[in-house]
Short mmCIF file of C-alpha atoms in Angstrom, two decimals:
data_model
loop_
_atom_site.label_atom_id
_atom_site.label_comp_id
_atom_site.label_asym_id
_atom_site.label_seq_id
_atom_site.Cartn_x
_atom_site.Cartn_y
_atom_site.Cartn_z
CA MET A 525 -132.70 40.12 74.80
CA ALA A 526 -137.22 41.88 75.74
CA ASP A 527 -137.01 44.27 78.45
CA ASN A 528 -138.88 42.72 80.79
CA PHE A 529 -139.58 43.80 83.23
CA CYS A 530 -141.67 42.48 87.17
CA ASN A 531 -143.19 44.60 88.91
CA VAL A 532 -141.24 45.78 91.54
CA TYR A 533 -140.24 49.23 93.62
CA LEU A 534 -136.85 50.73 94.53
CA ALA A 535 -136.64 53.43 97.69
CA LEU A 536 -133.08 54.66 99.29
CA ILE A 537 -134.73 56.19 102.94
CA HIS A 538 -132.89 58.96 104.38
CA PHE A 539 -134.76 59.50 107.39
CA PRO A 540 -135.30 57.92 109.78
CA VAL A 541 -132.15 55.55 109.67
CA TYR A 542 -130.10 54.59 112.07
CA ASN A 543 -126.17 56.53 112.91
CA LYS A 544 -122.88 54.18 113.82
CA ASN A 545 -125.02 54.25 117.87
CA GLU A 546 -128.19 53.34 116.81
CA GLU A 547 -129.49 56.42 117.13
CA ILE A 548 -132.40 57.65 114.71
CA ILE A 549 -130.55 60.16 111.83
CA SER A 550 -131.31 62.09 107.90
CA THR A 551 -128.46 61.65 105.54
CA SER A 552 -127.38 63.70 103.28
CA VAL A 553 -128.16 62.75 99.35
CA THR A 554 -125.47 62.45 97.73
CA ASN A 555 -124.69 62.19 93.75
CA LEU A 556 -123.63 58.80 93.06
CA ASP A 557 -126.14 57.27 95.16
CA ILE A 558 -129.33 59.13 92.50
CA HIS A 559 -127.16 58.26 90.08
CA ASP A 560 -125.37 54.62 90.71
CA ILE A 561 -128.60 52.66 91.97
CA ALA A 562 -130.50 54.91 88.78
CA ARG A 563 -128.88 52.93 86.64
CA LEU A 564 -128.46 50.35 88.34
CA ALA A 565 -132.83 50.73 88.46
CA ARG A 566 -132.93 50.79 84.57
CA THR A 567 -130.62 48.00 83.95
CA TYR A 568 -133.47 45.89 86.84
CA GLY A 569 -136.22 46.99 85.07
CA ILE A 570 -138.06 48.92 88.01
CA ARG A 571 -140.53 51.16 87.65
CA GLN A 572 -139.74 54.05 89.31
CA TYR A 573 -136.90 55.06 92.15
CA PHE A 574 -137.98 57.11 95.31
CA ILE A 575 -135.28 59.22 96.88
CA VAL A 576 -137.22 59.57 99.82
CA HIS A 577 -136.16 62.69 102.55
CA PRO A 578 -138.86 64.77 104.06
CA ALA A 579 -136.04 68.46 104.33
CA PRO A 580 -136.96 70.55 101.26
CA LYS A 581 -133.51 71.71 100.59
CA GLN A 582 -131.80 68.15 100.43
CA GLN A 583 -135.52 67.42 97.74
CA GLN A 584 -134.40 70.49 95.80
CA LEU A 585 -131.00 69.85 95.92
CA VAL A 586 -131.96 66.38 94.34
CA GLN A 587 -134.86 68.06 91.78
CA SER A 588 -131.46 70.31 90.59
CA VAL A 589 -129.38 67.14 89.79
CA LEU A 590 -132.33 65.57 87.90
CA ASP A 591 -133.53 68.96 85.92
CA PHE A 592 -129.08 69.21 84.75
CA TRP A 593 -130.10 65.55 82.94
CA ARG A 594 -132.94 65.46 82.04
CA LEU A 595 -133.56 68.84 80.88
CA GLY A 596 -130.60 70.26 80.87
CA TYR A 597 -126.82 69.60 78.42
CA GLY A 598 -126.70 66.21 80.44
CA ALA A 599 -129.81 65.21 78.69
CA SER A 600 -128.19 66.04 75.43
CA TYR A 601 -124.30 64.85 76.15
CA ASN A 602 -125.50 61.13 77.90
CA PRO A 603 -129.02 59.85 76.58
CA ASP A 604 -128.62 57.21 78.84
CA ARG A 605 -128.59 58.75 81.84
CA SER A 606 -131.22 60.79 80.80
CA GLN A 607 -133.57 57.23 80.46
CA ALA A 608 -131.90 55.77 83.79
CA LEU A 609 -132.93 59.13 86.27
CA GLN A 610 -136.59 58.84 83.81
CA LEU A 611 -137.11 56.53 86.60
CA ILE A 612 -136.29 58.62 89.82
CA THR A 613 -139.33 60.18 92.35
CA ILE A 614 -139.51 62.74 95.19
CA ALA A 615 -140.74 61.38 98.09
CA ASP A 616 -141.55 62.34 101.82
CA SER A 617 -141.71 59.28 103.41
CA LEU A 618 -142.02 55.76 103.19
CA LEU A 619 -145.62 56.40 103.79
CA ASP A 620 -145.43 59.06 101.07
CA VAL A 621 -144.49 56.11 98.71
CA THR A 622 -146.73 53.81 99.21
CA GLU A 623 -149.16 55.59 98.83
CA ARG A 624 -148.24 56.32 95.16
CA ILE A 625 -147.76 53.13 94.33
CA GLU A 626 -151.36 52.01 95.96
CA ALA A 627 -152.30 54.94 93.40
CA ALA A 628 -150.71 53.65 90.32
CA GLU A 629 -151.51 49.63 90.76
CA GLY A 630 -154.28 49.74 93.10
CA MET A 631 -152.73 47.64 96.17
CA ARG A 632 -150.41 48.11 98.62
CA PRO A 633 -147.32 47.00 97.61
CA ILE A 634 -145.25 43.58 100.11
CA ILE A 635 -142.76 45.70 101.64
CA VAL A 636 -139.31 44.27 101.36
CA SER A 637 -136.22 45.51 103.57
CA THR A 638 -133.01 45.51 103.25
CA GLY A 639 -129.86 45.08 106.07
CA ALA A 640 -126.20 43.84 107.13
CA LYS A 641 -127.81 42.09 109.92
CA SER A 642 -128.88 38.61 110.03
CA SER A 643 -132.82 38.60 112.00
CA SER A 644 -134.43 34.73 112.77
CA SER A 645 -137.28 35.99 110.53
CA SER A 646 -135.08 36.85 106.71
CA VAL A 647 -136.03 34.82 103.43
CA SER A 648 -133.48 33.83 101.61
CA TYR A 649 -133.10 35.20 98.02
CA PRO A 650 -134.05 31.85 95.84
CA ALA A 651 -137.21 32.04 97.78
CA LEU A 652 -137.50 35.59 97.62
CA ARG A 653 -137.08 36.00 93.31
CA HIS A 654 -139.54 32.91 93.61
CA GLN A 655 -142.75 35.83 95.32
CA ILE A 656 -141.85 38.17 93.19
CA ALA A 657 -142.05 37.01 89.95
CA ASN A 658 -144.79 34.74 91.42
CA SER A 659 -146.78 37.54 92.63
CA ARG A 660 -149.78 39.24 91.74
CA ARG A 661 -148.88 41.97 94.19
CA PRO A 662 -145.86 44.95 93.59
CA PHE A 663 -142.56 44.34 95.64
CA LEU A 664 -141.17 47.44 97.25
CA LEU A 665 -137.33 47.09 98.09
CA LEU A 666 -136.84 48.95 100.38
CA PHE A 667 -132.29 50.21 101.04
CA GLY A 668 -131.51 52.27 104.13
CA THR A 669 -128.52 54.42 104.14
CA GLY A 670 -125.84 55.83 106.68
CA TRP A 671 -126.04 52.81 109.24
CA GLY A 672 -129.65 51.35 107.91
CA LEU A 673 -133.17 51.16 107.88
CA PRO A 674 -134.07 51.66 111.87
CA ALA A 675 -136.88 48.42 113.50
CA SER A 676 -139.34 51.43 112.72
CA ILE A 677 -139.30 50.24 109.54
CA MET A 678 -138.48 47.18 109.68
CA ALA A 679 -141.70 45.87 111.57
CA GLU A 680 -143.22 47.20 108.56
CA SER A 681 -141.31 45.08 106.34
CA THR A 682 -143.46 42.41 105.06
CA PHE A 683 -139.83 40.54 104.36
CA ILE A 684 -136.18 40.54 105.23
CA VAL A 685 -133.55 39.91 103.02
CA GLU A 686 -130.97 37.90 104.41
CA PRO A 687 -127.78 39.73 104.58
CA ILE A 688 -125.08 39.70 102.01
CA TYR A 689 -121.58 37.68 102.53
CA GLY A 690 -119.22 37.47 100.22
CA VAL A 691 -116.47 34.75 101.89
CA SER A 692 -115.09 36.71 104.83
CA GLU A 693 -116.90 38.25 107.81
CA PHE A 694 -116.55 41.24 106.42
CA ASN A 695 -120.38 42.50 105.56
CA HIS A 696 -119.98 46.73 105.42
CA LEU A 697 -120.95 47.99 101.85
CA ALA A 698 -121.97 50.71 100.10
CA VAL A 699 -125.88 51.03 99.51
CA ARG A 700 -124.85 51.60 96.07
CA SER A 701 -123.26 48.46 96.23
CA ALA A 702 -125.69 46.25 98.44
CA ALA A 703 -128.07 47.47 95.78
CA ALA A 704 -126.29 45.65 92.80
CA ILE A 705 -125.75 42.72 93.99
CA ILE A 706 -129.64 42.40 95.71
CA LEU A 707 -131.36 43.86 92.03
CA ASP A 708 -129.22 41.67 90.88
CA ARG A 709 -129.99 37.87 92.47
CA LEU A 710 -133.58 39.20 92.82
CA LEU A 711 -133.78 39.98 89.34
CA GLY A 712 -131.48 39.45 86.81
CA SER A 713 -131.53 37.36 84.11
CA ASN A 714 -130.83 33.92 85.93
CA TRP A 715 -126.96 33.36 85.08
CA TRP A 716 -126.09 30.52 86.17
CA ASP A 717 -129.45 28.78 84.37
CA GLY A 718 -130.36 30.49 81.93
CA SER A 719 -134.61 31.40 82.86
CA LEU A 720 -135.31 34.63 83.42
CA SER A 721 -136.90 36.00 86.44
CA CYS A 722 -140.14 37.49 85.59
CA MET B 1233 -118.26 31.62 108.38
CA ALA B 1234 -114.71 31.03 108.17
CA ASP B 1235 -112.99 33.44 105.96
CA ASN B 1236 -112.32 31.46 102.59
CA PHE B 1237 -110.05 33.19 99.89
CA CYS B 1238 -109.54 32.86 96.05
CA ASN B 1239 -106.66 33.77 95.00
CA VAL B 1240 -108.08 36.92 92.75
CA TYR B 1241 -106.21 40.14 92.28
CA LEU B 1242 -108.36 43.19 91.18
CA ALA B 1243 -107.68 46.61 89.34
CA LEU B 1244 -109.37 49.50 88.77
CA ILE B 1245 -108.11 50.99 85.17
CA HIS B 1246 -107.79 55.22 84.79
CA PHE B 1247 -105.56 55.00 81.69
CA PRO B 1248 -105.13 53.75 79.41
CA VAL B 1249 -109.15 54.28 78.77
CA TYR B 1250 -111.80 54.29 76.49
CA ASN B 1251 -114.50 57.56 76.01
CA LYS B 1252 -117.07 57.91 74.78
CA ASN B 1253 -116.03 58.39 71.21
CA GLU B 1254 -113.41 55.09 71.81
CA GLU B 1255 -110.12 57.76 72.06
CA ILE B 1256 -108.14 56.53 74.36
CA ILE B 1257 -107.95 58.70 77.86
CA SER B 1258 -107.15 58.79 81.48
CA THR B 1259 -109.92 59.42 84.20
CA SER B 1260 -109.10 61.74 87.56
CA VAL B 1261 -110.32 59.21 90.52
CA THR B 1262 -113.04 59.24 92.98
CA ASN B 1263 -112.89 58.88 96.41
CA LEU B 1264 -116.41 56.15 95.90
CA ASP B 1265 -114.55 54.36 93.35
CA ILE B 1266 -111.77 53.77 96.07
CA HIS B 1267 -114.13 53.42 99.47
CA ASP B 1268 -116.32 51.89 97.17
CA ILE B 1269 -114.30 49.21 95.77
CA ALA B 1270 -111.80 48.21 99.31
CA ARG B 1271 -115.42 47.19 100.71
CA LEU B 1272 -116.34 45.40 98.08
CA ALA B 1273 -112.78 43.69 97.58
CA ARG B 1274 -112.38 42.98 101.21
CA THR B 1275 -116.01 41.32 101.28
CA TYR B 1276 -115.28 39.28 98.44
CA GLY B 1277 -111.80 38.27 99.87
CA ILE B 1278 -109.34 40.11 97.02
CA ARG B 1279 -106.27 39.78 97.48
CA GLN B 1280 -105.71 42.86 96.94
CA TYR B 1281 -107.09 45.77 94.91
CA PHE B 1282 -104.92 47.88 92.33
CA ILE B 1283 -105.29 51.55 91.24
CA VAL B 1284 -103.69 52.87 88.32
CA HIS B 1285 -102.87 55.75 87.53
CA PRO B 1286 -99.86 57.11 85.79
CA ALA B 1287 -99.96 60.18 86.88
CA PRO B 1288 -97.77 61.44 90.05
CA LYS B 1289 -100.18 64.00 91.14
CA GLN B 1290 -103.31 61.34 90.63
CA GLN B 1291 -101.21 59.29 93.10
CA GLN B 1292 -101.10 61.36 94.90
CA LEU B 1293 -104.77 62.48 95.45
CA VAL B 1294 -105.45 58.33 96.34
CA GLN B 1295 -102.51 58.27 98.70
CA SER B 1296 -104.53 61.23 100.52
CA VAL B 1297 -107.24 59.84 101.13
CA LEU B 1298 -105.43 56.24 102.63
CA ASP B 1299 -103.91 57.95 105.01
CA PHE B 1300 -106.53 59.76 106.03
CA TRP B 1301 -108.60 56.27 106.87
CA ARG B 1302 -105.63 54.43 107.41
CA LEU B 1303 -103.43 56.13 109.39
CA GLY B 1304 -105.12 59.12 110.03
CA TYR B 1305 -108.91 60.50 112.14
CA GLY B 1306 -111.01 58.05 110.33
CA ALA B 1307 -108.99 54.67 111.52
CA SER B 1308 -110.18 55.00 114.62
CA TYR B 1309 -113.74 56.45 113.61
CA ASN B 1310 -114.13 53.81 111.08
CA PRO B 1311 -112.37 50.60 111.46
CA ASP B 1312 -114.04 49.28 109.41
CA ARG B 1313 -113.39 51.14 106.22
CA SER B 1314 -109.55 50.97 107.98
CA GLN B 1315 -108.99 47.37 107.13
CA ALA B 1316 -110.83 47.44 103.85
CA LEU B 1317 -108.91 50.78 102.47
CA GLN B 1318 -105.51 47.82 103.52
CA LEU B 1319 -105.82 45.95 99.78
CA ILE B 1320 -104.43 49.24 98.57
CA THR B 1321 -101.42 49.75 96.73
CA ILE B 1322 -101.14 52.20 94.12
CA ALA B 1323 -99.37 51.52 90.70
CA ASP B 1324 -98.37 52.77 87.57
CA SER B 1325 -99.70 50.57 85.11
CA LEU B 1326 -100.93 47.29 84.09
CA LEU B 1327 -97.08 46.56 84.02
CA ASP B 1328 -96.28 47.07 87.30
CA VAL B 1329 -99.14 45.26 88.67
CA THR B 1330 -98.83 42.03 87.27
CA GLU B 1331 -95.29 41.91 88.39
CA ARG B 1332 -96.15 42.87 91.80
CA ILE B 1333 -98.15 40.29 91.60
CA GLU B 1334 -95.62 38.03 89.74
CA ALA B 1335 -92.96 38.97 92.44
CA ALA B 1336 -96.03 37.88 96.22
CA GLU B 1337 -96.88 34.98 93.84
CA GLY B 1338 -94.24 34.16 91.86
CA MET B 1339 -96.09 33.30 88.55
CA ARG B 1340 -98.02 36.01 86.56
CA PRO B 1341 -101.81 35.92 87.20
CA ILE B 1342 -104.84 35.10 84.87
CA ILE B 1343 -105.82 38.33 83.22
CA VAL B 1344 -109.74 39.22 83.27
CA SER B 1345 -111.03 42.09 81.77
CA THR B 1346 -114.52 43.28 82.20
CA GLY B 1347 -116.23 45.66 80.03
CA ALA B 1348 -120.49 45.98 78.54
CA LYS B 1349 -119.61 45.62 74.71
CA SER B 1350 -120.45 41.37 74.09
CA SER B 1351 -117.85 39.23 72.47
CA SER B 1352 -117.41 36.23 71.04
CA SER B 1353 -114.78 35.60 73.48
CA SER B 1354 -116.66 35.80 75.54
CA VAL B 1355 -116.43 33.74 78.48
CA SER B 1356 -119.26 32.70 80.90
CA TYR B 1357 -119.70 33.00 84.91
CA PRO B 1358 -119.97 29.76 86.10
CA ALA B 1359 -117.65 29.14 83.87
CA LEU B 1360 -114.66 31.02 85.48
CA ARG B 1361 -115.82 30.76 88.61
CA HIS B 1362 -115.23 26.55 88.04
CA GLN B 1363 -111.60 28.15 86.45
CA ILE B 1364 -111.36 30.75 89.73
CA ALA B 1365 -111.53 27.92 92.22
CA ASN B 1366 -109.57 25.10 90.61
CA SER B 1367 -106.60 26.56 89.25
CA ARG B 1368 -103.74 27.15 91.66
CA ARG B 1369 -102.22 30.20 88.84
CA PRO B 1370 -103.29 33.43 90.62
CA PHE B 1371 -106.19 35.42 89.23
CA LEU B 1372 -106.21 39.58 87.82
CA LEU B 1373 -109.60 41.39 87.15
CA LEU B 1374 -109.15 44.50 85.07
CA PHE B 1375 -112.07 46.88 85.71
CA GLY B 1376 -112.07 50.23 83.69
CA THR B 1377 -112.78 53.58 84.52
CA GLY B 1378 -114.72 55.87 81.36
CA TRP B 1379 -116.07 53.69 78.15
CA GLY B 1380 -113.87 51.11 79.53
CA LEU B 1381 -111.02 49.50 79.03
CA PRO B 1382 -109.80 49.63 75.60
CA ALA B 1383 -108.83 46.95 72.77
CA SER B 1384 -104.86 46.79 73.52
CA ILE B 1385 -105.79 45.72 76.90
CA MET B 1386 -108.58 42.90 76.03
CA ALA B 1387 -105.09 41.86 73.99
CA GLU B 1388 -103.32 41.11 76.87
CA SER B 1389 -106.17 39.14 78.53
CA THR B 1390 -107.05 35.43 79.07
CA PHE B 1391 -110.83 35.83 79.77
CA ILE B 1392 -112.96 38.16 78.23
CA VAL B 1393 -115.98 38.09 81.07
CA GLU B 1394 -119.46 38.56 80.13
CA PRO B 1395 -121.03 41.64 79.93
CA ILE B 1396 -124.11 41.87 83.28
CA TYR B 1397 -127.97 42.23 81.73
CA GLY B 1398 -130.78 42.27 84.36
CA VAL B 1399 -133.84 42.25 82.16
CA SER B 1400 -133.45 44.96 79.37
CA GLU B 1401 -130.66 45.77 76.60
CA PHE B 1402 -129.73 48.55 79.16
CA ASN B 1403 -125.93 48.27 80.29
CA HIS B 1404 -125.18 51.47 81.28
CA LEU B 1405 -124.10 50.46 84.42
CA ALA B 1406 -120.77 52.48 87.03
CA VAL B 1407 -117.96 50.48 86.74
CA ARG B 1408 -118.81 50.52 91.31
CA SER B 1409 -121.58 48.31 90.82
CA ALA B 1410 -120.85 45.78 87.73
CA ALA B 1411 -117.71 45.72 89.98
CA ALA B 1412 -120.20 44.73 92.74
CA ILE B 1413 -122.16 42.24 90.92
CA ILE B 1414 -119.37 40.26 88.98
CA LEU B 1415 -117.56 39.78 92.67
CA ASP B 1416 -120.70 38.29 93.67
CA ARG B 1417 -121.19 35.94 90.70
CA LEU B 1418 -117.66 35.17 90.72
CA LEU B 1419 -116.62 34.77 94.26
CA GLY B 1420 -120.34 35.20 96.12
CA SER B 1421 -120.72 32.59 98.97
CA ASN B 1422 -122.96 30.61 96.66
CA TRP B 1423 -126.28 31.78 97.37
CA TRP B 1424 -128.34 29.67 95.79
CA ASP B 1425 -127.23 26.76 96.03
CA GLY B 1426 -125.76 27.09 99.34
CA SER B 1427 -121.90 26.42 98.70
CA LEU B 1428 -119.00 27.86 98.99
CA SER B 1429 -116.46 29.51 95.65
CA CYS B 1430 -113.09 28.49 96.97
#
């Protein structure tokens, strides 16, 4: 199967996000969000995976993980992992992310928020998949850590994608799991009819 | 949406699995495999999530995580998490798992292996989804940690499901990510045509 990329970026937001009481907080970066989502991003042809945190200490923590796997012992021990982590860029804020994409692409990305709550303006997966495959503009998928993306970020989004339901009303997935399912639905080789996404 | 369960069990195998040189090893349990996959299992209506490790110390580690979230502070702090972890059963081996399912169901499960390698006997997701929805027998989905399930376990399986491809040849996903995508493909509300799986 040839490499076949959609023009999609992904950002994992650590600030601003909600805590369980819907107050604005920042969360800590976690090693497995770095690794799991980078490997997903590589699998689904994401252009760049932005890890967004305004705190220099947290950014340094991400950088030290990247240095180990991209330059240090990890790069020779596990080259696949290294290849996936090449996609990561550390960013200060959502504005920083959109400015970097605009600098690279010459146009602003279409922002897509994800979350566990239903909204009257939610877009379905097939509809968004079609938009992504047929747009000239880049897309930016946003995932929130903690208890999810706040209203201020939702308000900057062109699309809010439907929550994920399995077979029950329980939809408390880890952000890593939600990212896996959403990338597969939007960008995966169209496994039920054999077509490709882009 | 009403709860609507297929008759499917899931097991995460820590022994026997391959290391990167295809030697048989056991892996350590990880906190996030416990949590992320339990939350997935709850979302997709899995009956029980077996964590398979023969070593008593590793089993105790899992038990201490379960006790914290099912009985301790975690149960009141995050009841959704507690509800997901109720699905976990610790088991010694694959034989232990199949015997427990047979004791509960009165028949042996149909075993489905997952992995990153293609096989001539691989089954497609739509075909397996149809089998699961229309069979009277329970299904058991096996996921391998480390570098995946060994030939000895593959040989005990009725089905081996296709590897996951995104849009590239890179398919080095975390087992947590693979589990998310596979459960969504096999058991998710049929989000592209609105039908339910079971």
